[in-house]
PDB file of C-alpha atoms in Angstrom:
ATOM      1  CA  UNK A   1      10.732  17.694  15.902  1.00 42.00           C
ATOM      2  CA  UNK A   2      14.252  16.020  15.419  1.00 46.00           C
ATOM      3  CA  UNK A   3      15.596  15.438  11.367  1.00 47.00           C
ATOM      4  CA  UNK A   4      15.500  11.697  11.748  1.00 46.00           C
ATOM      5  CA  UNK A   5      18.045  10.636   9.072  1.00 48.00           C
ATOM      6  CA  UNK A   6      18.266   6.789   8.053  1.00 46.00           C
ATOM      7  CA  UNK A   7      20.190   4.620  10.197  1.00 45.00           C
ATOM      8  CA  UNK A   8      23.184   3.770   8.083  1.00 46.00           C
ATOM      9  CA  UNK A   9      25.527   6.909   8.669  1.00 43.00           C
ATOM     10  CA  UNK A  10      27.139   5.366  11.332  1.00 60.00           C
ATOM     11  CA  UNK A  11      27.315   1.247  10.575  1.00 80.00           C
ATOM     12  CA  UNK A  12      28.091   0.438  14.839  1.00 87.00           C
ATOM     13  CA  UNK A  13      25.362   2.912  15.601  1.00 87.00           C
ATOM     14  CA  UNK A  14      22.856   1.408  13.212  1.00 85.00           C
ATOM     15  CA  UNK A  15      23.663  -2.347  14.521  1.00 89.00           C
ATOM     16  CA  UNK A  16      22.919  -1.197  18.122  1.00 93.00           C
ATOM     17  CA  UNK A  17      19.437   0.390  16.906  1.00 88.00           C
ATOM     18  CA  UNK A  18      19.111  -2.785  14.796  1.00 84.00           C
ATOM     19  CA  UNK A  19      19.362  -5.148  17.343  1.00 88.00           C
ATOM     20  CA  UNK A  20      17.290  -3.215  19.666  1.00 87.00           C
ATOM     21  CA  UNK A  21      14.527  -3.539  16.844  1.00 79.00           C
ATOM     22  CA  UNK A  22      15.206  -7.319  16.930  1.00 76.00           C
ATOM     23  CA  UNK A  23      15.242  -7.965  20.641  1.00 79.00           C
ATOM     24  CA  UNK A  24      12.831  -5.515  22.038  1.00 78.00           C
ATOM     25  CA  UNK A  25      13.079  -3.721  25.344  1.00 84.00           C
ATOM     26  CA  UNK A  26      17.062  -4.415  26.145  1.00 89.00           C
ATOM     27  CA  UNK A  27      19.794  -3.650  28.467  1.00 93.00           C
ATOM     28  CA  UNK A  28      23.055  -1.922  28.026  1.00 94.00           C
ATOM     29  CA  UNK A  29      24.800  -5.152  29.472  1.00 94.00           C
ATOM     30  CA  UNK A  30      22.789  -7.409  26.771  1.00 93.00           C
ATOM     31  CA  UNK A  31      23.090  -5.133  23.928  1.00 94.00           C
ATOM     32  CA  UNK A  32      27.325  -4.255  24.211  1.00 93.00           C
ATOM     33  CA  UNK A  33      27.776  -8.260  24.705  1.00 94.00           C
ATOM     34  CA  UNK A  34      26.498  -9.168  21.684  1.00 92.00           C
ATOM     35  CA  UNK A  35      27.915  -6.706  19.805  1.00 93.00           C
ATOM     36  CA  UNK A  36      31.334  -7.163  21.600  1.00 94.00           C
ATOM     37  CA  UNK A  37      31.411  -3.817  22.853  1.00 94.00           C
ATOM     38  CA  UNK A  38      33.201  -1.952  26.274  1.00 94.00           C
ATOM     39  CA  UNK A  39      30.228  -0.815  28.680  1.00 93.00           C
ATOM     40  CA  UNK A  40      31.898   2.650  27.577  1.00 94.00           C
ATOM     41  CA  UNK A  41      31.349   2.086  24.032  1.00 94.00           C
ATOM     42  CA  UNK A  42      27.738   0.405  23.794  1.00 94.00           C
ATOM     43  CA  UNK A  43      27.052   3.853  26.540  1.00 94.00           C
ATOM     44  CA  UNK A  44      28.363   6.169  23.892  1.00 95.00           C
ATOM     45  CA  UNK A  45      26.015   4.525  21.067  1.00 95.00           C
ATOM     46  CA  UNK A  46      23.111   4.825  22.966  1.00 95.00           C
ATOM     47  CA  UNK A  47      23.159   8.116  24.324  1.00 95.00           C
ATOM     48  CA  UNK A  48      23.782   9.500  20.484  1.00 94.00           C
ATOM     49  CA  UNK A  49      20.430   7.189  19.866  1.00 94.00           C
ATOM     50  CA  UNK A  50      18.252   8.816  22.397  1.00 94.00           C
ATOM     51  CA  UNK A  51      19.789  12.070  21.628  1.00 93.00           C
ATOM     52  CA  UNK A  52      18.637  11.496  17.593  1.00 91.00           C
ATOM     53  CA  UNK A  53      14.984  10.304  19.191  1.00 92.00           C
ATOM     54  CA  UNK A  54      15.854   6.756  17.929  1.00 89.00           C
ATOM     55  CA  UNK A  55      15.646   5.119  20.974  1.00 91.00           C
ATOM     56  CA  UNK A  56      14.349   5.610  24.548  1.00 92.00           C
ATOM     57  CA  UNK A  57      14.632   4.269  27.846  1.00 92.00           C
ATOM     58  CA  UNK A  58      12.055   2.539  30.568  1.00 87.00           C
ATOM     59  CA  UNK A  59      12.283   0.589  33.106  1.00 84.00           C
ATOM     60  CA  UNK A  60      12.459  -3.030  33.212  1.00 71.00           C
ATOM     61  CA  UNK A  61       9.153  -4.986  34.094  1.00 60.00           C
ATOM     62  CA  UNK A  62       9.655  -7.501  37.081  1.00 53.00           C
ATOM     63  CA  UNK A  63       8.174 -10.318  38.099  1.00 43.00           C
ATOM     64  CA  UNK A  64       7.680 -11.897  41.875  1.00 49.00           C
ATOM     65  CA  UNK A  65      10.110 -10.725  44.283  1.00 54.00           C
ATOM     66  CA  UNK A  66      13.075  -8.364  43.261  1.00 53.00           C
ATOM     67  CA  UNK A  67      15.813  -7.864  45.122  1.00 57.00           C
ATOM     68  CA  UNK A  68      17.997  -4.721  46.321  1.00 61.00           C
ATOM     69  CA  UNK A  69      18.822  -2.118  44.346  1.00 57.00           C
ATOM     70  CA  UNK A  70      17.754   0.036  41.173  1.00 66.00           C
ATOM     71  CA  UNK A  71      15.485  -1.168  38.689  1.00 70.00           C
ATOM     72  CA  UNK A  72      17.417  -2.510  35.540  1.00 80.00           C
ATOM     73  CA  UNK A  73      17.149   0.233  32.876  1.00 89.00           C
ATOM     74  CA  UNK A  74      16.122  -1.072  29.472  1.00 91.00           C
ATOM     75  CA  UNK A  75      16.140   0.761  25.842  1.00 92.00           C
ATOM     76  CA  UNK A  76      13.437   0.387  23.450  1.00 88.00           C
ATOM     77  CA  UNK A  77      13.411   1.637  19.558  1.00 85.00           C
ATOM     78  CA  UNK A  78      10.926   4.741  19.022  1.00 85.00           C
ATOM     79  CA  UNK A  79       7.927   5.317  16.463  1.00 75.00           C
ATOM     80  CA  UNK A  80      10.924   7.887  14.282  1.00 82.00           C
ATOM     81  CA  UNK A  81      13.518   4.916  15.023  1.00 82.00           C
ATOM     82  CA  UNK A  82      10.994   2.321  13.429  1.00 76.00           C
ATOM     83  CA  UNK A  83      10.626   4.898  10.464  1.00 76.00           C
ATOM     84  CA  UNK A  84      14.507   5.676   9.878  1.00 76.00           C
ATOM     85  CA  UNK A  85      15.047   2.187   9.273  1.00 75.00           C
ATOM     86  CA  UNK A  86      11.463   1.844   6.771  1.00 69.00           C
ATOM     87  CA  UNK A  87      13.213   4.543   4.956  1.00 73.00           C
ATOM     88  CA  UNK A  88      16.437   3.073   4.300  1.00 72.00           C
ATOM     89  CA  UNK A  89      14.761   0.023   3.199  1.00 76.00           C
ATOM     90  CA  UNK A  90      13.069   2.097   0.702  1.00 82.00           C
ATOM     91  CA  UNK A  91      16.388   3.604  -0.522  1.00 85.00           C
ATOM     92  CA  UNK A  92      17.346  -0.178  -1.230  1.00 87.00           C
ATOM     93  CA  UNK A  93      14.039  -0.975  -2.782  1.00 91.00           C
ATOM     94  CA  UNK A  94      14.254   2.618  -5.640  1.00 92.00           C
ATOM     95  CA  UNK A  95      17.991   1.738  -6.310  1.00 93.00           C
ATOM     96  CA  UNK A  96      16.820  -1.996  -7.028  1.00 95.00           C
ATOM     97  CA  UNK A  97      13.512  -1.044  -9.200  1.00 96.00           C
ATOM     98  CA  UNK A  98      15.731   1.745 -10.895  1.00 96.00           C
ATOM     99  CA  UNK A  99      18.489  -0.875 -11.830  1.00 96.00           C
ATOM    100  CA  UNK A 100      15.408  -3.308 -12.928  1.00 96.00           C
ATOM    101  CA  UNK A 101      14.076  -0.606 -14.900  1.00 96.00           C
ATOM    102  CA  UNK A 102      17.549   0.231 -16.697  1.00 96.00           C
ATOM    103  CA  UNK A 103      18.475  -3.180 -17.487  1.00 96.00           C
ATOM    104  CA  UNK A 104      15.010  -4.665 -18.471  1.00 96.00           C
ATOM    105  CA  UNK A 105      13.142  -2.010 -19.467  1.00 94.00           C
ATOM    106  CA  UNK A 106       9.503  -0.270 -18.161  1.00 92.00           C
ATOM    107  CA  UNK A 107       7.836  -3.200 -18.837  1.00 95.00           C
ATOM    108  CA  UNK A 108       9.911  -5.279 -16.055  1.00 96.00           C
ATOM    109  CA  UNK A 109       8.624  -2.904 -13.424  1.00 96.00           C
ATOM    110  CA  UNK A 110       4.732  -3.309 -14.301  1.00 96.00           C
ATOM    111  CA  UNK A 111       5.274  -7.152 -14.398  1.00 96.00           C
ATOM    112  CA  UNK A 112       7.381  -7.150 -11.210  1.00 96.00           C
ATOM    113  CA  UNK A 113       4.349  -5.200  -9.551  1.00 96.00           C
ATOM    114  CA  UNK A 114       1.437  -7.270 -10.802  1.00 96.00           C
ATOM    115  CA  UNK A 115       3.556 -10.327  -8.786  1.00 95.00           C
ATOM    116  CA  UNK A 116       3.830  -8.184  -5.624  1.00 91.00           C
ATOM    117  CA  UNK A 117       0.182  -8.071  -5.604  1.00 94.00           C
ATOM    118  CA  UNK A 118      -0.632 -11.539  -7.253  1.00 95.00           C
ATOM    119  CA  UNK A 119      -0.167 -12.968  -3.871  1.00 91.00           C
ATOM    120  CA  UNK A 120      -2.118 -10.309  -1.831  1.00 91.00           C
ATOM    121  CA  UNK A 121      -5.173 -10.627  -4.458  1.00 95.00           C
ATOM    122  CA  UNK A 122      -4.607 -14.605  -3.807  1.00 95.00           C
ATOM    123  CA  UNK A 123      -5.180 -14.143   0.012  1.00 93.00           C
ATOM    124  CA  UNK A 124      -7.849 -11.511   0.376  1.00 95.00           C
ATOM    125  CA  UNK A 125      -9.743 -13.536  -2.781  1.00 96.00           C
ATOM    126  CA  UNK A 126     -11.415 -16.139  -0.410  1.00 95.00           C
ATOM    127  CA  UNK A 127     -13.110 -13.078   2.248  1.00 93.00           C
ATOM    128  CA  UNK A 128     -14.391 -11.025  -1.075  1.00 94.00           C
ATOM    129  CA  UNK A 129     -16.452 -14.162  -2.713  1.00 90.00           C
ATOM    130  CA  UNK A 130     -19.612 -13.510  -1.625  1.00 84.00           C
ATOM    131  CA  UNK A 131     -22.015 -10.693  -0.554  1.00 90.00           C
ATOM    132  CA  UNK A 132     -23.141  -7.245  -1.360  1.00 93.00           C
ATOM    133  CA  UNK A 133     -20.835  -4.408  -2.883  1.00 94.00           C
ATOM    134  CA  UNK A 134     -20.999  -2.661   0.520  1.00 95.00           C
ATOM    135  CA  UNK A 135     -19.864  -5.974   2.571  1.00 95.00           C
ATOM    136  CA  UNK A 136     -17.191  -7.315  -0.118  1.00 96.00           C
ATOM    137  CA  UNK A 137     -15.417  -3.754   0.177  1.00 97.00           C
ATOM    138  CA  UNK A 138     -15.307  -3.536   3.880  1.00 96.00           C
ATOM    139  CA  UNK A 139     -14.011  -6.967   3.630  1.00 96.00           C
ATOM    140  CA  UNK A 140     -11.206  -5.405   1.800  1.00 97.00           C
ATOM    141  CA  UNK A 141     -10.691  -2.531   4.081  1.00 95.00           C
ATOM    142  CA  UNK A 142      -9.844  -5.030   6.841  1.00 95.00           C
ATOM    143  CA  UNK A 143      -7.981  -7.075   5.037  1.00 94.00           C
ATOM    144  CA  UNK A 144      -5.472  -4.414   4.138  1.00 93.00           C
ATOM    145  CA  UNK A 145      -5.869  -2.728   7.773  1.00 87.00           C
ATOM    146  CA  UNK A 146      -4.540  -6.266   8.765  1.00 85.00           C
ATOM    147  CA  UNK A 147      -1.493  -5.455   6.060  1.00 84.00           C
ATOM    148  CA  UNK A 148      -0.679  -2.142   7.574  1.00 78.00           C
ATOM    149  CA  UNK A 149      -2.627  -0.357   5.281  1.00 86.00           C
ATOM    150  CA  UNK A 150      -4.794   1.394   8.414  1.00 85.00           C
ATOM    151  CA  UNK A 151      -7.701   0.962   5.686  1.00 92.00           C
ATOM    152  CA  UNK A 152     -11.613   2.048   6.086  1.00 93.00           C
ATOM    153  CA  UNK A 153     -14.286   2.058   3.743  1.00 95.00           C
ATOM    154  CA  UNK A 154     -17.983   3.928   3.539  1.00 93.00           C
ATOM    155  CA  UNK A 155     -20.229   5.079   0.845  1.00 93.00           C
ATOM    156  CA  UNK A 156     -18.972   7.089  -1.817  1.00 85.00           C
ATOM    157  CA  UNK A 157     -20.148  10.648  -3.345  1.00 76.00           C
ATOM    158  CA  UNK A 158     -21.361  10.753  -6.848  1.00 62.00           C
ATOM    159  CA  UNK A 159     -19.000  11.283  -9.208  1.00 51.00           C
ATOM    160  CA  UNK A 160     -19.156  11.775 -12.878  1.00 52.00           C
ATOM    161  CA  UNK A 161     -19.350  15.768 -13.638  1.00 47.00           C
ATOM    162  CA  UNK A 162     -22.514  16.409 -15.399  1.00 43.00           C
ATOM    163  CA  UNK A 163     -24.123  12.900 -15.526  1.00 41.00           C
ATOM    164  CA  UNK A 164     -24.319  12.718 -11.515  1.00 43.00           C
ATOM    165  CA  UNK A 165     -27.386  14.782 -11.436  1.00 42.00           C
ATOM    166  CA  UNK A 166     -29.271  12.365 -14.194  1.00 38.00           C
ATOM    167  CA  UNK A 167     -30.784   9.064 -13.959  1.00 36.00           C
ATOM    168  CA  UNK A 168     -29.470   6.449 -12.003  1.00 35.00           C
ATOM    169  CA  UNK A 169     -26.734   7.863  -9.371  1.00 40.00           C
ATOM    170  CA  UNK A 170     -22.982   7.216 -10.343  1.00 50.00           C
ATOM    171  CA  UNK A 171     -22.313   6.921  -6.161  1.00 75.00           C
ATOM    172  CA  UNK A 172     -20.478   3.273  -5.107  1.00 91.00           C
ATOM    173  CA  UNK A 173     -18.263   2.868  -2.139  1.00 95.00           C
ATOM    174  CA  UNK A 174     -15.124   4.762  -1.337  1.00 95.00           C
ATOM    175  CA  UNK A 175     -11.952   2.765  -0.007  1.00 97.00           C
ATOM    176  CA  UNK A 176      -9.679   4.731   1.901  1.00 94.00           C
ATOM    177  CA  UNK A 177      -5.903   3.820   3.214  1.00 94.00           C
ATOM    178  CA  UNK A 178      -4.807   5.864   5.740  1.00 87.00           C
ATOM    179  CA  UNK A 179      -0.835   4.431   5.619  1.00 82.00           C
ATOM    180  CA  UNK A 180       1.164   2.928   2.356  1.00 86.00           C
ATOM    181  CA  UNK A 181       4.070   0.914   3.457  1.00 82.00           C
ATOM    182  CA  UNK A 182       5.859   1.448   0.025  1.00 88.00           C
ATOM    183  CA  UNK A 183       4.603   5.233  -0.532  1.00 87.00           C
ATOM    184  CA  UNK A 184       7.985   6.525  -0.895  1.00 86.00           C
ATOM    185  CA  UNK A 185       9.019   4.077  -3.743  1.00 93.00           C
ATOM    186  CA  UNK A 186       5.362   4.471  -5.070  1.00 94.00           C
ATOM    187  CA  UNK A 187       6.555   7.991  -5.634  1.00 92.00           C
ATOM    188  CA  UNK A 188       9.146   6.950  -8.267  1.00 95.00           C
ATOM    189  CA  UNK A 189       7.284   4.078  -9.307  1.00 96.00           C
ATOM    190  CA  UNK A 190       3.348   4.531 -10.060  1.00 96.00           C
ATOM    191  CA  UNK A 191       3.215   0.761 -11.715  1.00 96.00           C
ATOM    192  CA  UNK A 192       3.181   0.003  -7.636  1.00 96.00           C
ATOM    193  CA  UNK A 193      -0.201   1.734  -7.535  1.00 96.00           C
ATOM    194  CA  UNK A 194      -1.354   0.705 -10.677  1.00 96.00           C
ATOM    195  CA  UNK A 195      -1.193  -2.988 -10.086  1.00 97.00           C
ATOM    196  CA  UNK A 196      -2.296  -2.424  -6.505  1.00 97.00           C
ATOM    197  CA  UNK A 197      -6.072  -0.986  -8.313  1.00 97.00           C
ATOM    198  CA  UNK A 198      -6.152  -3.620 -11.036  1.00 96.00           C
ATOM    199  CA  UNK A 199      -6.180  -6.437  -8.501  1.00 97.00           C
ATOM    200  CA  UNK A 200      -9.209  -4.174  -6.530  1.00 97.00           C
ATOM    201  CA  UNK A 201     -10.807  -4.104  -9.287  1.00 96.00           C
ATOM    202  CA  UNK A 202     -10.688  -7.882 -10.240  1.00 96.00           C
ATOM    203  CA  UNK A 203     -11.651  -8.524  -6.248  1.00 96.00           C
ATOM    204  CA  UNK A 204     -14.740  -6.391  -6.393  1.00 96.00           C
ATOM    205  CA  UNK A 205     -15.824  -7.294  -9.500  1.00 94.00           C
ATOM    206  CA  UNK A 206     -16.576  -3.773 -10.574  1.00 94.00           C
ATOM    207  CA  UNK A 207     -14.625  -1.284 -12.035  1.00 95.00           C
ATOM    208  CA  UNK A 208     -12.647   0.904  -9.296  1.00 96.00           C
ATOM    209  CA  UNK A 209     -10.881   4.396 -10.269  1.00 95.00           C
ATOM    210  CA  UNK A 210      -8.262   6.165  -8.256  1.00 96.00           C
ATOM    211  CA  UNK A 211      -8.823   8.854  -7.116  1.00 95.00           C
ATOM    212  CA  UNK A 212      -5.740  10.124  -4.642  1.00 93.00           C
ATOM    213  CA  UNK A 213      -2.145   8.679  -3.351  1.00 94.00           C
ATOM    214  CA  UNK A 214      -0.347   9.216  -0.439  1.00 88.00           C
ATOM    215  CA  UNK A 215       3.141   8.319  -3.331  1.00 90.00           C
ATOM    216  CA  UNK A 216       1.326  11.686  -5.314  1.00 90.00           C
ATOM    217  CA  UNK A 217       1.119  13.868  -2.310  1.00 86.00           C
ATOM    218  CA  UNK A 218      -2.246  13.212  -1.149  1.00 85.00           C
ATOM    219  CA  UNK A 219      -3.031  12.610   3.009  1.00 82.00           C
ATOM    220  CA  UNK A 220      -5.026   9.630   1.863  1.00 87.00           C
ATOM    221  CA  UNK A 221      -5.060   7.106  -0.720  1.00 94.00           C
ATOM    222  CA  UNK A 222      -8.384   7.185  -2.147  1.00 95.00           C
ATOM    223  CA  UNK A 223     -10.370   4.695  -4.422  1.00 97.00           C
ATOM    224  CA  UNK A 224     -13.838   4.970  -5.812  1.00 95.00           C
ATOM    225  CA  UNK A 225     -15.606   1.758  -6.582  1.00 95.00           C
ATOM    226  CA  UNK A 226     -18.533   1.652  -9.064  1.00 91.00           C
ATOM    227  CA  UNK A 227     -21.624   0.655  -7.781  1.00 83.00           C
ATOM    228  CA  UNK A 228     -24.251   0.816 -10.637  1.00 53.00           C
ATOM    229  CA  UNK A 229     -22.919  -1.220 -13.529  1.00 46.00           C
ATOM    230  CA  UNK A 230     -24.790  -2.447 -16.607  1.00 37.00           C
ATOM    231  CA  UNK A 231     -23.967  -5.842 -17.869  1.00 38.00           C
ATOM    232  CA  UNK A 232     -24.088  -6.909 -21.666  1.00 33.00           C
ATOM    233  CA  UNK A 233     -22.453  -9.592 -23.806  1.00 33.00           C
ATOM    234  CA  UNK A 234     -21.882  -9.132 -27.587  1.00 38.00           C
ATOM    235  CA  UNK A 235     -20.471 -11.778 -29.671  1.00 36.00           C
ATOM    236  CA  UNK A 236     -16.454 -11.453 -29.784  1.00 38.00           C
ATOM    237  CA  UNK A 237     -14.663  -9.836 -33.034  1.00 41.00           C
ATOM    238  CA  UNK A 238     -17.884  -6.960 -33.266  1.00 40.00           C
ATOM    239  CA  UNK A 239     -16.878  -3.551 -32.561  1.00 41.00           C
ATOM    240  CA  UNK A 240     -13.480  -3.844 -32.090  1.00 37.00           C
ATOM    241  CA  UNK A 241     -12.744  -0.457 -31.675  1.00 37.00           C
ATOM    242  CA  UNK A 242     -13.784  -1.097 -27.814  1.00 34.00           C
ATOM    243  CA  UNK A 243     -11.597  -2.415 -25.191  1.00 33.00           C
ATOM    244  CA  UNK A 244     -11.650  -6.395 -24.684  1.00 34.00           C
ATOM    245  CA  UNK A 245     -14.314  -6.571 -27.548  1.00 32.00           C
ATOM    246  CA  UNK A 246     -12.730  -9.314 -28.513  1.00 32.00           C
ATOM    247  CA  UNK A 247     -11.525 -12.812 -26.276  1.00 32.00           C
ATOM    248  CA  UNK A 248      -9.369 -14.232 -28.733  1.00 34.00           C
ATOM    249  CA  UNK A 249     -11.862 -17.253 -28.989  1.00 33.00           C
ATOM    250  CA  UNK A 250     -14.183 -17.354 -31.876  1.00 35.00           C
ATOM    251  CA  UNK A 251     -17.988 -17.255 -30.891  1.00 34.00           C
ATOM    252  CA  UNK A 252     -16.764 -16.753 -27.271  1.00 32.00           C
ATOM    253  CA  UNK A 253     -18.970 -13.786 -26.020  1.00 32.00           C
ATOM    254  CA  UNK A 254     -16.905 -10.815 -24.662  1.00 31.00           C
ATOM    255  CA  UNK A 255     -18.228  -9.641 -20.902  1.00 30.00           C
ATOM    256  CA  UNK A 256     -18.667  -5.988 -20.884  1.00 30.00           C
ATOM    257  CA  UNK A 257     -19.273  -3.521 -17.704  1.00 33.00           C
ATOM    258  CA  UNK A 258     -20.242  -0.401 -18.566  1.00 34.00           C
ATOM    259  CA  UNK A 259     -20.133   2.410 -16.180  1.00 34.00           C
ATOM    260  CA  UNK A 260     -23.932   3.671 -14.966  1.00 34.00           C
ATOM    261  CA  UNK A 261     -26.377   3.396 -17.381  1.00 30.00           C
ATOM    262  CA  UNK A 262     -27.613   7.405 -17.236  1.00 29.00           C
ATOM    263  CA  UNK A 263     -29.000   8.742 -20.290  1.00 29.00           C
ATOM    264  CA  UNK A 264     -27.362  12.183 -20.811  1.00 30.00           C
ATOM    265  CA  UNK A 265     -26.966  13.552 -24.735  1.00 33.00           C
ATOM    266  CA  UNK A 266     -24.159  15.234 -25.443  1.00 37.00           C
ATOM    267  CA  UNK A 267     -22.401  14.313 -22.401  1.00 35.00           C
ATOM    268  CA  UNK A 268     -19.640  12.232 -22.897  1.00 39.00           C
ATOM    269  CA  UNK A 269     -19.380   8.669 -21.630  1.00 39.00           C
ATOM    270  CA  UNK A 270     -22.849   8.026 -20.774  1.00 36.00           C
ATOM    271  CA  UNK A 271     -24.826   5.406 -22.752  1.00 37.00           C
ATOM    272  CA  UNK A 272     -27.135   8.729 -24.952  1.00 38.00           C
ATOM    273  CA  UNK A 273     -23.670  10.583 -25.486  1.00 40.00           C
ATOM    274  CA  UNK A 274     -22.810  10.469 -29.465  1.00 37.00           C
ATOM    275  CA  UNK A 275     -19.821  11.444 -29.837  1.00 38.00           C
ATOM    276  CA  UNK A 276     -18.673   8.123 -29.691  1.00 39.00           C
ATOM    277  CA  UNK A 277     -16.353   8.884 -26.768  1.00 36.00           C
ATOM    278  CA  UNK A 278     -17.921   5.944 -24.795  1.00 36.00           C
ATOM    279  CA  UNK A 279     -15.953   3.546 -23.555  1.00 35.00           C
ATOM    280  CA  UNK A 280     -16.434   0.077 -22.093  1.00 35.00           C
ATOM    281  CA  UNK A 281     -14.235  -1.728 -18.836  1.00 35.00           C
ATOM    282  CA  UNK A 282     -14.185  -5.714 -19.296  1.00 33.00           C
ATOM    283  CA  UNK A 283     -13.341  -7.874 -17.168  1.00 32.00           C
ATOM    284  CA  UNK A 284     -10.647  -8.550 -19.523  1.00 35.00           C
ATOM    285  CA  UNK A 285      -9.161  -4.851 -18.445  1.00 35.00           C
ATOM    286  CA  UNK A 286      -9.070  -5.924 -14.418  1.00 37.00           C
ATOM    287  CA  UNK A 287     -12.416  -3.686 -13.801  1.00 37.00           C
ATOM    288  CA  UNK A 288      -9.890  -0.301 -13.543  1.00 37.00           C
ATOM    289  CA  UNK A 289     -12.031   2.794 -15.005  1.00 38.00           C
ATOM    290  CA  UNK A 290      -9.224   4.655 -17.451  1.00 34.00           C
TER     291      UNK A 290
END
């Protein structure tokens, strides 16, 4: 397999792969006029394109009669030319979130994530309102197979160490994407993936935890969403010592999910654990399981 390097070493050699991106299936004759090139010249470019694996050639589709001659010869960009140019668009995306993070601080980079996905959570919102668990996270899988995201969904094993084997099973659904467009950038930035499970969680309604990322090294990114939940209100300003027991409001009742509702002493994080390690998700906290 060719080292497919981005396509900006060579800036004439880039426009010609660029253009055949833009244009689809082209021919020599198209491709050198617009770019104001010799027939020698656009020839050179493109043979140093198919010899990289950038580009490739076919033949030209006809339609009714053609006349005389050889088929017109047409090049088309290649799965590795299509990734050359994602990954210089991800060099342009680190430098930008780097300089973000340099001149505004960490805190710019969350808040510039949780806007990336403020507009996919607005979209997928209306084909997750109703339904089961099961039907509201297959929603989700296609709506983020229809992003690119090559997502599937299916039920989940139980998780939870010790307390799986008690009570009430810990097993939800398991959300799996197969492709991350911005996995590379992910890699330097985890706020990406971070905002990317809040907003899950907030569309499912339940907490979500995750588990695997393709920007960590993993094949698959992997999410595991809570199926059993136990649901309690408790007036706001008690216990404060627990995430979101408090609104802000006075008298305003706090909403709290609790993960499973097993009954193992001395196991931490279930409800008969007490060693007061137990710890609530709101839906103040976006439903994320930390």
């Amino acid at each position: 397999m060719k080292n497919v390097q981005p396509v900006n070493t060579a800036p004439t050699r880039g426009q010609v792969a660029r253009l055949i991106l833009e244009l689809g299936p082209s021919t020599a004759a198209t491709l050198g006029g617009r770019l104001g090139l010799t027939p020698a010249a656009i020839r050179r470019h493109l043979d140093n394109l198919i010899g990289e694996g950038l580009i490739e050639t076919r033949t030209a589709r006809t339609y009714g009669n053609r006349g005389r001659g050889r088929p017109a010869k047409v090049f088309v960009i290649t799965d590795a030319g299509r990734s050359a140019f994602e990954h210089a668009y991800d060099d342009l995306a680190t430098n930008a979130l780097r300089f973000l993070a340099e001149t505004a601080g960490p805190d710019a980079i969350a808040e510039f994530a949780r806007r990336q996905v403020a507009d996919l959570e607005r979209r997928y919102a209306p084909a997750l309102a109703g339904g089961e668990l099961t039907t509201r996270v297959q929603a989700l899988a296609e709506a983020l197979s229809a992003d690119g995201y090559a997502a599937s969904a299916g039920p989940a094993p139980a998780i939870g160490g010790p307390a799986a084997g008690y009570g009430e099973s810990a097993a939800g659904e398991q959300l799996c994407q197969h492709h991350c467009p911005v996995a590379h950038v992910a890699a330097e930035f985890p706020q990406l993936c971070e905002a990317e499970t809040e907003a899950f969680g907030r569309l499912l309604g339940t907490p979500v935890q995750r588990l695997a990322t393709i920007a960590h090294g993993d094949g698959v990114c992997t999410t595991h969403v809570t199926g059993t939940t136990h649901v309690t209100t408790q007036p706001a300003g008690q216990n404060p010592g627990r995430i979101g027991a408090r609104t802000g409001k006075a008298g305003a009742p706090a909403v709290v999910v609790r993960r499973g509702s097993s009954v193992v002493p001395g196991v931490p994080g279930t409800p008969g654990d007490t060693s007061g390690t137990n710890t609530d998700i709101t839906s103040q906290s976006g439903g994320l399981v930390i």
